[in-house]
Coordinates of C-alpha atoms in Angstrom, one line a residue:
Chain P
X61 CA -3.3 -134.4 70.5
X62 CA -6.6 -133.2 70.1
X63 CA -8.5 -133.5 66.6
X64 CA -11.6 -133.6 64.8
X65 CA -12.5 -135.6 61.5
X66 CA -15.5 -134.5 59.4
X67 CA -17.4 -136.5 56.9
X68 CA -15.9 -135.6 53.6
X69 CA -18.0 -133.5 51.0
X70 CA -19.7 -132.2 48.9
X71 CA -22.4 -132.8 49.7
X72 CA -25.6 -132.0 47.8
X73 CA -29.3 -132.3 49.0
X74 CA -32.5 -130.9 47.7
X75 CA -34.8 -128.4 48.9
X76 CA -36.5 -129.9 52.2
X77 CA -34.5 -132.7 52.3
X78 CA -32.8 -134.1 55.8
X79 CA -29.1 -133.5 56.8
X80 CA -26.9 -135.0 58.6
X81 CA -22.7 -134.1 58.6
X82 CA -20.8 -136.6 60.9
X83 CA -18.1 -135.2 63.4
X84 CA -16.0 -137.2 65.5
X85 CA -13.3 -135.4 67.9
X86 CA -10.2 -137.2 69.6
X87 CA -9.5 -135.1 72.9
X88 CA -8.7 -135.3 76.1
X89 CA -11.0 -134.8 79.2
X90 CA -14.0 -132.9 78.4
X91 CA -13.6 -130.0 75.1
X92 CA -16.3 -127.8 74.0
X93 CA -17.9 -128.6 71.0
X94 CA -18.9 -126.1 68.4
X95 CA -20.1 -126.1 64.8
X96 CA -19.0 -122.8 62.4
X97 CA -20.7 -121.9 59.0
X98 CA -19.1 -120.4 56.5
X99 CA -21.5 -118.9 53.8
X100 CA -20.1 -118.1 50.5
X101 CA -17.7 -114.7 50.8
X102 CA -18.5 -114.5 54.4
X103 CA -16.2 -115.2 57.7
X104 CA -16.9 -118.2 59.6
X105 CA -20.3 -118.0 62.3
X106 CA -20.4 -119.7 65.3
X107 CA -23.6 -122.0 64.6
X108 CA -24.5 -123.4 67.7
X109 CA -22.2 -125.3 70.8
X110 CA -22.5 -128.0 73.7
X111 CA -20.0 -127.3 76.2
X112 CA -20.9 -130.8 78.3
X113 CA -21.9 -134.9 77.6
X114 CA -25.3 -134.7 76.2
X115 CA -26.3 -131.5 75.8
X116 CA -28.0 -130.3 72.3
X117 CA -26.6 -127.3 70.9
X118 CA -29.5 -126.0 68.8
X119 CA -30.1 -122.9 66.1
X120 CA -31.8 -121.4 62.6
X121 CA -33.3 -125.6 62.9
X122 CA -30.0 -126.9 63.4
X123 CA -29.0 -129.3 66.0
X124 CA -26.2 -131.5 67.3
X125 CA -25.8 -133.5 70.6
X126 CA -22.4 -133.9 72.7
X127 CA -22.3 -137.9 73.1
X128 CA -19.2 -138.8 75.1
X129 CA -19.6 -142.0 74.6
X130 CA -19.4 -141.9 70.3
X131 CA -16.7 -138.8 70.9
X132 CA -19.2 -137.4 68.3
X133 CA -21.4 -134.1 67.8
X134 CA -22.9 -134.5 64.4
X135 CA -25.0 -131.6 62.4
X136 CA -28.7 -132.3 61.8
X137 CA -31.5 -130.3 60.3
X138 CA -35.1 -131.8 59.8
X139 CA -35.8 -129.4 56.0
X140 CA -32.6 -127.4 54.5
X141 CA -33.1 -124.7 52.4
X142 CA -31.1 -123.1 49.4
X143 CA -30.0 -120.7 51.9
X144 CA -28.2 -123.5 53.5
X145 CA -26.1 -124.0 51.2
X146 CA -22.6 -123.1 52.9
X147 CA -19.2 -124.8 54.3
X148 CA -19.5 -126.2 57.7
X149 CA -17.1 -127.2 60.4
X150 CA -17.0 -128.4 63.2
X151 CA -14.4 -127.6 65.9
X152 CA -13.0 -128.2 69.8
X153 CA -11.2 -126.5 72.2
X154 CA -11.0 -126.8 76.0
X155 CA -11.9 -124.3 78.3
X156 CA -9.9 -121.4 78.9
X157 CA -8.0 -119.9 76.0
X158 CA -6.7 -123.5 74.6
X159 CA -7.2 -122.6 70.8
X160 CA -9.6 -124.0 68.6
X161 CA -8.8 -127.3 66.4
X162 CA -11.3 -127.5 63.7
X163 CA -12.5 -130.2 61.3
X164 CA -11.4 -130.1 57.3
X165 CA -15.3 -128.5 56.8
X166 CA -18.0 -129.9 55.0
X167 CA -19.4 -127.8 51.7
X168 CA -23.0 -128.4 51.5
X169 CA -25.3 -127.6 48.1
X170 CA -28.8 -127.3 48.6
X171 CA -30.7 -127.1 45.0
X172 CA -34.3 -126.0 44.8
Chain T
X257 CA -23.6 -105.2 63.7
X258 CA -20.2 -105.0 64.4
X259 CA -17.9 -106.9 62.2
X260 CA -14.1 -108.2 62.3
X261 CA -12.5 -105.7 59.2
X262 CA -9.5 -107.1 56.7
X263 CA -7.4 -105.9 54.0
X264 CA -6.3 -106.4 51.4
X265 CA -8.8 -108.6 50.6
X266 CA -7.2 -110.2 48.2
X267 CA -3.2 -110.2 47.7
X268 CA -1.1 -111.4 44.8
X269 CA 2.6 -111.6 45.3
X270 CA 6.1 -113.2 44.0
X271 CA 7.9 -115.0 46.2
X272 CA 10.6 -113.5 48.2
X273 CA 8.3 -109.8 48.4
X274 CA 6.9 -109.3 51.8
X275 CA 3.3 -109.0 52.4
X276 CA 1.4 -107.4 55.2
X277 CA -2.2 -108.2 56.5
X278 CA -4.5 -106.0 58.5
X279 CA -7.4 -106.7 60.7
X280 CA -9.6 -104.6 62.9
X281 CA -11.4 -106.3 65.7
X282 CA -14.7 -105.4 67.3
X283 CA -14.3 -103.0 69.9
X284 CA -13.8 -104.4 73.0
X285 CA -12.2 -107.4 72.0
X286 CA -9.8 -108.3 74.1
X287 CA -8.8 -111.8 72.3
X288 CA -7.9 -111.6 68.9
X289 CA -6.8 -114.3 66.3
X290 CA -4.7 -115.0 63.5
X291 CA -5.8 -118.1 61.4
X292 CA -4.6 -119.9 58.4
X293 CA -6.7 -121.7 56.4
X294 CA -5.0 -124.3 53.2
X295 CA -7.7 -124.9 50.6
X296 CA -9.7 -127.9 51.4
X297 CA -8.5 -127.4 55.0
X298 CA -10.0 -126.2 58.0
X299 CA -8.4 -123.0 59.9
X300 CA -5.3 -123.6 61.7
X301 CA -4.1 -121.3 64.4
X302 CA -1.0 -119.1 64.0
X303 CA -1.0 -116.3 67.0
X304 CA -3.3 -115.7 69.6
X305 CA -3.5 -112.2 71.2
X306 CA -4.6 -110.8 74.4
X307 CA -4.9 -107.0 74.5
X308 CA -1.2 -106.4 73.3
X309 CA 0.4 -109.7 74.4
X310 CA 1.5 -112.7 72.5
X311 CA -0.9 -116.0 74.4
X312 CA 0.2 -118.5 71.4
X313 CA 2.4 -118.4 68.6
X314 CA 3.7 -122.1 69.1
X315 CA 2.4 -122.7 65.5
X316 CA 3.5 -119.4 63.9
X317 CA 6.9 -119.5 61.6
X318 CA 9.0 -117.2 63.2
X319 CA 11.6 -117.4 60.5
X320 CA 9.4 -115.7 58.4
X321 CA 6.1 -114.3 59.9
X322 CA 5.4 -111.7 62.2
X323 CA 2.5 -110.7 64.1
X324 CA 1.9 -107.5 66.4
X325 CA -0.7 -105.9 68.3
X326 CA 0.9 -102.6 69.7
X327 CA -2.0 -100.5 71.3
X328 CA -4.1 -103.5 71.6
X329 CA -6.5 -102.7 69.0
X330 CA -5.6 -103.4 65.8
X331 CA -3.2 -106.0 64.4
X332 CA -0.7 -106.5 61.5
X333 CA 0.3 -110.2 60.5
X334 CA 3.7 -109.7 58.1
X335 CA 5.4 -112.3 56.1
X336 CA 9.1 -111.8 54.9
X337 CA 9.9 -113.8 52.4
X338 CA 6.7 -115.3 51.1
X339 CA 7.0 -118.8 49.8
X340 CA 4.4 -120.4 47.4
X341 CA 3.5 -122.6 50.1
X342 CA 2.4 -119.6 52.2
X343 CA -0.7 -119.3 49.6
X344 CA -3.9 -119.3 51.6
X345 CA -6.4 -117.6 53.2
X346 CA -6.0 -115.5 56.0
X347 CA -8.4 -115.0 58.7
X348 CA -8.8 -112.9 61.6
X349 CA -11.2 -113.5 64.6
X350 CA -11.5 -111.4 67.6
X351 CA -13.5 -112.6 70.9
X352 CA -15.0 -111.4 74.5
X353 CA -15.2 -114.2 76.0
X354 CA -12.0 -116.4 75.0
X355 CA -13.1 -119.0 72.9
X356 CA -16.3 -119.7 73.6
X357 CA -17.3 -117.8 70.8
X358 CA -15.3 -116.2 67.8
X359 CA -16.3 -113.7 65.2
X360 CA -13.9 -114.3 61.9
X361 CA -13.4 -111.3 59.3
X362 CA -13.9 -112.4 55.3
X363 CA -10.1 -112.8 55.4
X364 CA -7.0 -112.3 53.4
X365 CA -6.8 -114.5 50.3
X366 CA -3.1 -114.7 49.4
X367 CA -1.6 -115.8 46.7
X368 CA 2.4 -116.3 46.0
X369 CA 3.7 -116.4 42.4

């Protein structure tokens, strides 16, 4: 069946640092790809998506690329910020109203 | 902005009561959702509405849960008995577009005693 596997957290960064979260997805054919943020006491956001092999979903700095060929769609940001500091997953579903399968989520700290 | 609205937001229980969730989509929502999300876990899907009909419940307990969407609007998620393995949070999500893109309420966080 479908599935996706996150990197385990926490993870903790400072200020201005890089990021990177790792998502891999087992799937049939081609899903859409999606990354959701949770901030604290909030429902989950849709972050940004790639519905296709290579494109780069992209928002508030963050990116991720679709790469069929790694079944992955990893989280990157150049500079977090405290603000940033949130629970992130990263999910699939295929196109039509095939539900969602998400990732375990990744907490992330950012400390000034 | 519009948002997804739950209650209670939070709900303490013994097991064996009954417990009832609420949630409010944004209007004109045609696709709403019922999630469950196990601490540490990500959100798992229990019952997927279109306007008033069932689309999936292949992961909802039937025995025990309950989920309806009479006028298409609103939606109440029951659970009779609760178990302490039903402890969790609850999250609705409600969508226009299927699932390209969901917006989640704060959810439910239950908790059976």
């Amino acid at each position: 069946g479908n599935s996706v596997t996150q990197m385990e957290g926490p993870v903790t960064l400072s200020e201005e640092a890089f990021l990177t979260i790792n998502c891999t997805y087992t799937a049939t054919g081609y899903p859409s790809l999606f990354w959701y943020v949770q901030y604290p006491g909030e429902g989950l956001q849709l972050l940004l998506k790639a519905t296709k092999a290579d494109d780069k979903g992209s928002n508030k700095g963050f990116e991720a690329t679709y790469r069929k060929e790694t079944t992955s769609f990893h989280l990157e940001k150049g500079s977090v910020q405290v603000s940033d500091s949130a629970v992130y997953f990263c999910a699939l579903c295929h196109s039509g109203n095939t539900p969602l399968v998400f990732g375990k989520g990744t907490r992330l700290s950012v400390i000034a | 902005e519009a948002e997804v609205a739950q209650s209670p937001r939070y709900k303490i229980t013994e097991k064996s009561q009954a417990v009832a969730f609420w949630c409010d989509p944004i209007s004109g929502h045609a696709t709403l959702y019922w999630y469950r999300q196990i601490l540490g876990q990500g959100p798992e899907l229990l019952v997927q509405f279109q306007d008033e009909s069932v689309v999936d419940d292949s992961q909802l307990p039937k025995d025990r849960f309950s989920a309806e969407r009479l006028k298409g609007v609103d939606s109440t998620l029951k659970i009779q008995p609760a178990e302490l393995g039903d402890s969790a949070m609850y999250l609705c999500a409600s969508s226009l577009t299927g699932n390209e893109k969901l917006f989640f309420g704060s959810g439910t966080q239950l908790s059976v005693l």
